[in-house]
Every structure is written in structure tokens, then in C-alpha cells.
Tab-separated table of C-alpha atoms in Angstrom:
chain	number	residue	atom	x	y	z
Q	1	UNK	CA	25.966	10.051	-4.421
Q	2	UNK	CA	26.426	13.651	-6.010
Q	3	UNK	CA	23.789	15.668	-7.683
Q	4	UNK	CA	22.332	12.966	-9.925
Q	5	UNK	CA	20.837	10.947	-7.324
Q	6	UNK	CA	19.537	12.789	-4.169
Q	7	UNK	CA	19.310	10.418	-0.993
Q	8	UNK	CA	16.930	11.643	1.879
Q	9	UNK	CA	17.211	9.672	5.102
Q	10	UNK	CA	14.085	10.812	6.852
Q	11	UNK	CA	13.655	10.278	10.711
Q	12	UNK	CA	10.833	8.068	10.355
Q	13	UNK	CA	13.003	5.391	8.869
Q	14	UNK	CA	11.977	5.929	5.211
Q	15	UNK	CA	14.701	6.746	2.683
Q	16	UNK	CA	13.700	8.952	-0.551
Q	17	UNK	CA	15.878	8.262	-3.619
Q	18	UNK	CA	15.581	10.574	-6.315
Q	19	UNK	CA	16.665	10.353	-9.804
Q	20	UNK	CA	17.726	14.110	-10.511
Q	21	UNK	CA	18.369	14.556	-14.138
Q	22	UNK	CA	14.954	15.704	-15.344
Q	23	UNK	CA	16.516	17.506	-18.386
Q	24	UNK	CA	17.590	14.171	-19.461
Q	25	UNK	CA	14.273	12.387	-18.525
Q	26	UNK	CA	16.290	10.866	-15.759
Q	27	UNK	CA	17.892	8.360	-18.250
Q	28	UNK	CA	20.345	5.921	-16.589
Q	29	UNK	CA	23.595	7.502	-17.712
Q	30	UNK	CA	26.840	6.975	-15.947
Q	31	UNK	CA	26.178	9.263	-13.079
Q	32	UNK	CA	22.788	7.999	-12.182
Q	33	UNK	CA	23.912	4.620	-12.460
Q	34	UNK	CA	26.751	5.295	-9.961
Q	35	UNK	CA	24.599	7.469	-7.775
Q	36	UNK	CA	21.919	4.630	-7.634
Q	37	UNK	CA	24.620	1.952	-6.511
Q	38	UNK	CA	25.632	4.246	-3.665
Q	39	UNK	CA	22.221	4.732	-2.678
Q	40	UNK	CA	21.209	1.345	-2.600
Q	41	UNK	CA	24.112	0.322	-0.724
Q	42	UNK	CA	23.332	3.384	1.778
Q	43	UNK	CA	19.859	2.252	2.372
Q	44	UNK	CA	20.849	-1.430	2.987
Q	45	UNK	CA	23.590	-0.692	5.331
Q	46	UNK	CA	21.848	1.985	7.626
Q	47	UNK	CA	20.120	0.402	10.143
Q	48	UNK	CA	17.649	3.303	11.123
Q	49	UNK	CA	16.200	3.287	7.613
Q	50	UNK	CA	13.412	0.410	7.039
Q	51	UNK	CA	11.769	1.177	3.731
Q	52	UNK	CA	13.068	2.872	0.567
Q	53	UNK	CA	11.101	5.081	-2.064
Q	54	UNK	CA	12.612	5.401	-5.546
Q	55	UNK	CA	11.486	8.335	-7.711
Q	56	UNK	CA	12.286	10.832	-10.577
Q	57	UNK	CA	12.680	14.618	-10.395
Q	58	UNK	CA	10.452	16.396	-12.675
Q	59	UNK	CA	6.971	15.735	-14.216
Q	60	UNK	CA	7.531	13.957	-17.307
Q	61	UNK	CA	9.895	10.968	-16.346
Q	62	UNK	CA	10.523	8.646	-13.645
Q	63	UNK	CA	12.922	7.239	-15.811
Q	64	UNK	CA	13.379	7.031	-19.756
Q	65	UNK	CA	15.639	4.117	-19.716
Q	66	UNK	CA	19.204	3.876	-20.713
Q	67	UNK	CA	21.432	6.605	-22.268
Q	68	UNK	CA	21.241	5.721	-25.971
Q	69	UNK	CA	23.907	8.413	-26.809
Q	70	UNK	CA	26.169	6.894	-24.196
Q	71	UNK	CA	25.387	3.433	-25.798
Q	72	UNK	CA	26.482	4.768	-29.134
Q	73	UNK	CA	29.698	6.266	-27.951
Q	74	UNK	CA	30.472	3.134	-26.154
Q	75	UNK	CA	29.223	1.036	-29.125
Q	76	UNK	CA	27.771	-1.043	-26.543
Q	77	UNK	CA	27.128	-4.925	-27.319
Q	78	UNK	CA	25.923	-6.973	-24.176
Q	79	UNK	CA	25.576	-4.856	-20.928
Q	80	UNK	CA	28.180	-5.796	-18.283
Q	81	UNK	CA	26.341	-7.529	-15.323
Q	82	UNK	CA	27.461	-4.573	-13.141
Q	83	UNK	CA	26.443	-1.832	-15.445
Q	84	UNK	CA	22.967	-0.995	-14.247
Q	85	UNK	CA	22.003	-1.190	-10.569
Q	86	UNK	CA	19.112	-3.728	-10.273
Q	87	UNK	CA	18.205	-5.084	-6.840
Q	88	UNK	CA	17.358	-8.741	-7.116
Q	89	UNK	CA	19.994	-9.111	-9.740
Q	90	UNK	CA	23.129	-7.297	-8.990
Q	91	UNK	CA	22.133	-5.551	-5.641
Q	92	UNK	CA	21.120	-7.458	-2.682
Q	93	UNK	CA	18.708	-5.745	-0.499
Q	94	UNK	CA	16.609	-7.195	2.646
Q	95	UNK	CA	14.128	-4.452	3.241
Q	96	UNK	CA	11.245	-3.404	1.247
Q	97	UNK	CA	11.345	-0.903	-1.834
Q	98	UNK	CA	8.548	1.290	-3.402
Q	99	UNK	CA	8.774	2.730	-6.870
Q	100	UNK	CA	7.166	5.911	-6.948
Q	101	UNK	CA	6.236	6.630	-10.746
Q	102	UNK	CA	5.884	9.999	-11.831
Q	103	UNK	CA	6.151	10.073	-15.589
Q	104	UNK	CA	7.426	7.669	-18.367
Q	105	UNK	CA	9.103	4.502	-17.164
Q	106	UNK	CA	10.358	3.303	-20.165
Q	107	UNK	CA	13.132	0.243	-20.963
Q	108	UNK	CA	15.444	0.557	-18.224
Q	109	UNK	CA	13.044	2.845	-16.098
Q	110	UNK	CA	10.679	-0.191	-16.246
Q	111	UNK	CA	13.437	-2.479	-15.343
Q	112	UNK	CA	14.167	-0.352	-11.988
Q	113	UNK	CA	10.714	-0.125	-11.302
Q	114	UNK	CA	9.836	-3.406	-11.592
Q	115	UNK	CA	12.964	-4.386	-9.365
Q	116	UNK	CA	11.155	-2.402	-6.429
Q	117	UNK	CA	9.008	-4.703	-4.353
Q	118	UNK	CA	5.812	-2.387	-4.428
Q	119	UNK	CA	4.884	0.461	-7.070
Q	120	UNK	CA	2.602	3.496	-6.793
Q	121	UNK	CA	2.054	5.406	-10.300
Q	122	UNK	CA	0.851	8.906	-10.949
Q	123	UNK	CA	-2.274	8.845	-12.862
Q	124	UNK	CA	-0.128	10.370	-15.847
Q	125	UNK	CA	2.763	7.541	-15.657
Q	126	UNK	CA	3.286	5.364	-18.497
Q	127	UNK	CA	5.169	2.032	-18.874
Q	128	UNK	CA	6.730	0.391	-21.785
Q	129	UNK	CA	9.737	-1.888	-22.656
Q	130	UNK	CA	10.869	-0.208	-25.718
Q	131	UNK	CA	13.884	-2.443	-26.514
Q	132	UNK	CA	12.301	-3.832	-29.823
Q	133	UNK	CA	12.025	-0.495	-31.123
Q	134	UNK	CA	15.947	0.284	-30.888
Q	135	UNK	CA	17.430	-3.102	-31.733
Q	136	UNK	CA	18.058	-4.007	-27.997
Q	137	UNK	CA	16.991	-6.802	-25.964
Q	138	UNK	CA	15.317	-6.934	-22.436
Q	139	UNK	CA	16.471	-10.090	-20.528
Q	140	UNK	CA	15.888	-8.283	-17.315
Q	141	UNK	CA	12.276	-8.494	-17.874
Q	142	UNK	CA	12.333	-12.264	-17.244
Q	143	UNK	CA	10.947	-12.238	-13.672
Q	144	UNK	CA	7.945	-10.078	-14.757
Q	145	UNK	CA	6.149	-13.531	-15.578
Q	146	UNK	CA	5.678	-13.602	-11.668
Q	147	UNK	CA	3.995	-10.289	-12.000
Q	148	UNK	CA	1.798	-10.387	-14.724
Q	149	UNK	CA	-0.072	-12.714	-17.280
Q	150	UNK	CA	2.012	-14.398	-19.932
Q	151	UNK	CA	0.387	-13.209	-23.016
Q	152	UNK	CA	0.084	-9.668	-21.606
Q	153	UNK	CA	3.775	-9.685	-20.969
Q	154	UNK	CA	4.197	-11.168	-24.709
Q	155	UNK	CA	2.186	-8.348	-26.248
Q	156	UNK	CA	4.422	-5.771	-23.982
Q	157	UNK	CA	7.856	-7.057	-25.154
Q	158	UNK	CA	6.975	-7.779	-28.840
Q	159	UNK	CA	5.246	-4.495	-29.662
Q	160	UNK	CA	7.438	-2.240	-27.284
Q	161	UNK	CA	4.232	0.034	-27.055
Q	162	UNK	CA	3.375	2.017	-23.938
Q	163	UNK	CA	0.678	1.165	-21.375
Q	164	UNK	CA	-1.198	3.739	-19.082
Q	165	UNK	CA	-0.961	3.724	-15.369
Q	166	UNK	CA	-4.649	2.160	-15.366
Q	167	UNK	CA	-3.642	-0.694	-17.625
Q	168	UNK	CA	-0.367	-1.330	-15.514
Q	169	UNK	CA	-2.656	-1.292	-12.376
Q	170	UNK	CA	-5.244	-3.739	-13.987
Q	171	UNK	CA	-2.548	-6.163	-15.099
Q	172	UNK	CA	-1.012	-6.140	-11.534
Q	173	UNK	CA	2.053	-4.329	-12.200
Q	174	UNK	CA	1.102	-1.403	-10.166
Q	175	UNK	CA	-0.275	-1.157	-6.373
Q	176	UNK	CA	-1.968	2.117	-6.461
Q	177	UNK	CA	-2.364	4.948	-8.837
Q	178	UNK	CA	-2.972	8.352	-7.606
Q	179	UNK	CA	-3.184	12.038	-8.788
Q	180	UNK	CA	0.417	13.433	-9.595
Q	181	UNK	CA	0.681	15.760	-6.528
Q	182	UNK	CA	-0.488	12.728	-4.239
Q	183	UNK	CA	2.283	10.637	-5.531
Q	184	UNK	CA	4.962	10.831	-2.783
Q	185	UNK	CA	2.436	11.154	-0.034
Q	186	UNK	CA	0.856	8.087	-0.935
Q	187	UNK	CA	4.144	6.296	-1.186
Q	188	UNK	CA	5.116	7.598	2.103
Q	189	UNK	CA	1.977	6.577	3.732
Q	190	UNK	CA	2.411	2.859	2.118
Q	191	UNK	CA	6.121	2.851	3.672
Q	192	UNK	CA	4.382	3.957	6.895
Q	193	UNK	CA	2.130	1.043	6.939
Q	194	UNK	CA	5.191	-1.213	6.443
Q	195	UNK	CA	7.022	0.460	9.076
Q	196	UNK	CA	4.407	-0.257	11.691
Q	197	UNK	CA	4.889	-4.060	11.484
Q	198	UNK	CA	7.467	-5.672	13.234
Q	199	UNK	CA	10.961	-5.578	11.645
Q	200	UNK	CA	11.796	-9.144	11.559
Q	201	UNK	CA	8.178	-10.222	10.699
Q	202	UNK	CA	8.325	-7.636	7.451
Q	203	UNK	CA	11.601	-9.155	6.654
Q	204	UNK	CA	10.559	-12.815	6.926
Q	205	UNK	CA	7.234	-11.788	4.772
Q	206	UNK	CA	9.299	-10.029	2.046
Q	207	UNK	CA	11.553	-13.217	1.940
Q	208	UNK	CA	8.459	-15.797	1.719
Q	209	UNK	CA	7.313	-13.796	-1.522
Q	210	UNK	CA	10.740	-13.941	-2.817
Q	211	UNK	CA	11.011	-17.524	-2.025
Q	212	UNK	CA	7.592	-18.248	-3.757
Q	213	UNK	CA	8.576	-16.915	-6.890
Q	214	UNK	CA	11.852	-19.101	-6.979
Q	215	UNK	CA	10.379	-22.586	-5.934
Q	216	UNK	CA	7.714	-24.851	-6.195
Q	217	UNK	CA	4.767	-25.063	-3.624
Q	218	UNK	CA	6.215	-27.821	-1.501
Q	219	UNK	CA	9.803	-26.294	-1.647
Q	220	UNK	CA	8.656	-22.870	-0.910
Q	221	UNK	CA	6.522	-24.024	2.181
Q	222	UNK	CA	9.698	-25.610	3.553
Q	223	UNK	CA	11.983	-22.363	2.802
Q	224	UNK	CA	9.645	-20.067	3.994
Q	225	UNK	CA	9.158	-22.081	7.506
Q	226	UNK	CA	12.781	-21.771	7.622
Q	227	UNK	CA	13.238	-18.290	7.093
Q	228	UNK	CA	10.453	-17.487	9.604
Q	229	UNK	CA	12.194	-19.475	12.646
Q	230	UNK	CA	14.122	-16.363	13.628
Q	231	UNK	CA	10.984	-14.614	13.594
Q	232	UNK	CA	8.858	-16.683	15.703
Q	233	UNK	CA	11.979	-17.142	18.221
Q	234	UNK	CA	12.362	-13.186	18.644
Q	235	UNK	CA	11.190	-11.181	21.671
Q	236	UNK	CA	8.973	-9.005	19.187
Q	237	UNK	CA	6.857	-12.227	18.553
Q	238	UNK	CA	6.201	-12.118	22.454
Q	239	UNK	CA	5.946	-8.274	22.438
Q	240	UNK	CA	3.262	-8.359	19.556
Q	241	UNK	CA	0.557	-10.529	21.315
Q	242	UNK	CA	1.419	-8.705	24.990
Q	243	UNK	CA	0.727	-5.313	23.523
Q	244	UNK	CA	-2.448	-6.553	21.923
Q	245	UNK	CA	-3.627	-8.122	25.103
Q	246	UNK	CA	-2.664	-4.886	27.067
Q	247	UNK	CA	-4.463	-2.728	24.346
Q	248	UNK	CA	-1.400	-0.742	23.649
Q	249	UNK	CA	0.883	-0.225	20.710
Q	250	UNK	CA	3.714	-2.593	20.456
Q	251	UNK	CA	7.489	-1.289	21.055
Q	252	UNK	CA	9.272	-3.304	18.359
Q	253	UNK	CA	13.157	-4.294	19.133
Q	254	UNK	CA	13.898	-5.979	15.991
Q	255	UNK	CA	15.269	-8.753	17.960
């Protein structure tokens, strides 16, 4: 991954992925893009890691978006599908992810925060989809309609103006707001809450949410039932009720 993206595989099953170009406001230049592709692959393939937290180095920026200087040099028109690492688009993940937004998340920064399953934000964070300000476009924002109301989304995309962390929380983009020095601890606490659950149940729950955004009600119900069968038939599904009856912590096996 190199120095541009740091990967901390913690012993508690949490991976902390840090964009590490604070002098460039963690913009999505070539080095950070390559590092992120490698980091997501490492996280997905490592069976000891269960939740990933994505954050940015420094106090000013989570990620300021694409590297406009690089775009100018490349005379970039339509970005290649594999240019930016986006979970749910060109990266397939089966485990939960949390964006810990410590500063501005503009354009591509919003994109990679949006691609995470959950979001914790510093009270100083700001979010914006700024493509209209630089003559670009934001097709990646399409899934946002499943997170926030249509008219709010329309205003954000048409004006390119930033919104505060508080506003992002009010419209449902952010799960929690904390003071800057509490950001990583809050994200780690949320990740620990997830890890307490049975791994197969967590996976099925995540897939249920994803299916629900893709399908109508009846189709989503059928697909979610199918996705949950392996969980119901697992040893963990017997261990959970037994542990409750015996008044002890469950010992999850993930099978």
C-alpha cells in the first residue's frame, strides 16, 4: 500500500485504513487510489478482520476529492470504471465499513464516504458534491437517493455548496457526530458493537439492507429470506439462544 494509505490490522478484528496525504488534503491522486484498491482487497481477504474504518490523516480533510491537477495533465474526460476505488461499484465487500470523516469530504471524498456502510463525523466535518463548480459530473451519487430525500439531494448536486456535519446528520447521511478528538474512538466503538454480533448474522443483515435498496418490497423479502438461510442453519444460530439461556457470552464460530 505504501505511505499514501496506511493499513492497521488490529487484534480486535478492526482494520483502520488511513488516507495519508494531509499536505494534499488526501486528494484521490494515483498513489492514494492504488493504496485504497490494495487496502480494500486486504480487508476483504483477511478472515481475521471483520469491520473496516476509513479515515483521513490530519485535521483539515478526510478527502478533498479527485486530484484536479492530475485530471488536467491527463485531459481526463470520462473516468475509467476502474479509476476510483468505490465499494459497491468496482469493489465487492462482504463485511461492514465505517467512514470516520475528520474534515472536508468533497466530491470524490463524499463518494468514498458514501460508499461505506456507516458514517461517523467530526463536528468540524463538511460534505459537498462540488462537481458543478468545476464542470465535472457526479454519476456516482446516484445511490444517494436511497439515503436522503430527493429534494435535498437535488439541492446538494445542483448548487455544489457544502453542508455541515450537523446538517448531514439531520438528513440521514451521518450516523453520529462527535468532537474531533473523539472521532476514531467513536468509530472504533461502533465497530466493536458490530463485532459483538454473530458474523453470519451481521453479513446477512448487511445483505438484507443492500437487497432492499435494489428491489421492490416483495422481491426484497424473497431475496433476503434466501440470503438468511445459511445463517439460520449455522451452529451460531444454536449457540446464540443457548448462551442466552445459560446466561453467558456467546462463542461465535462464524459457521
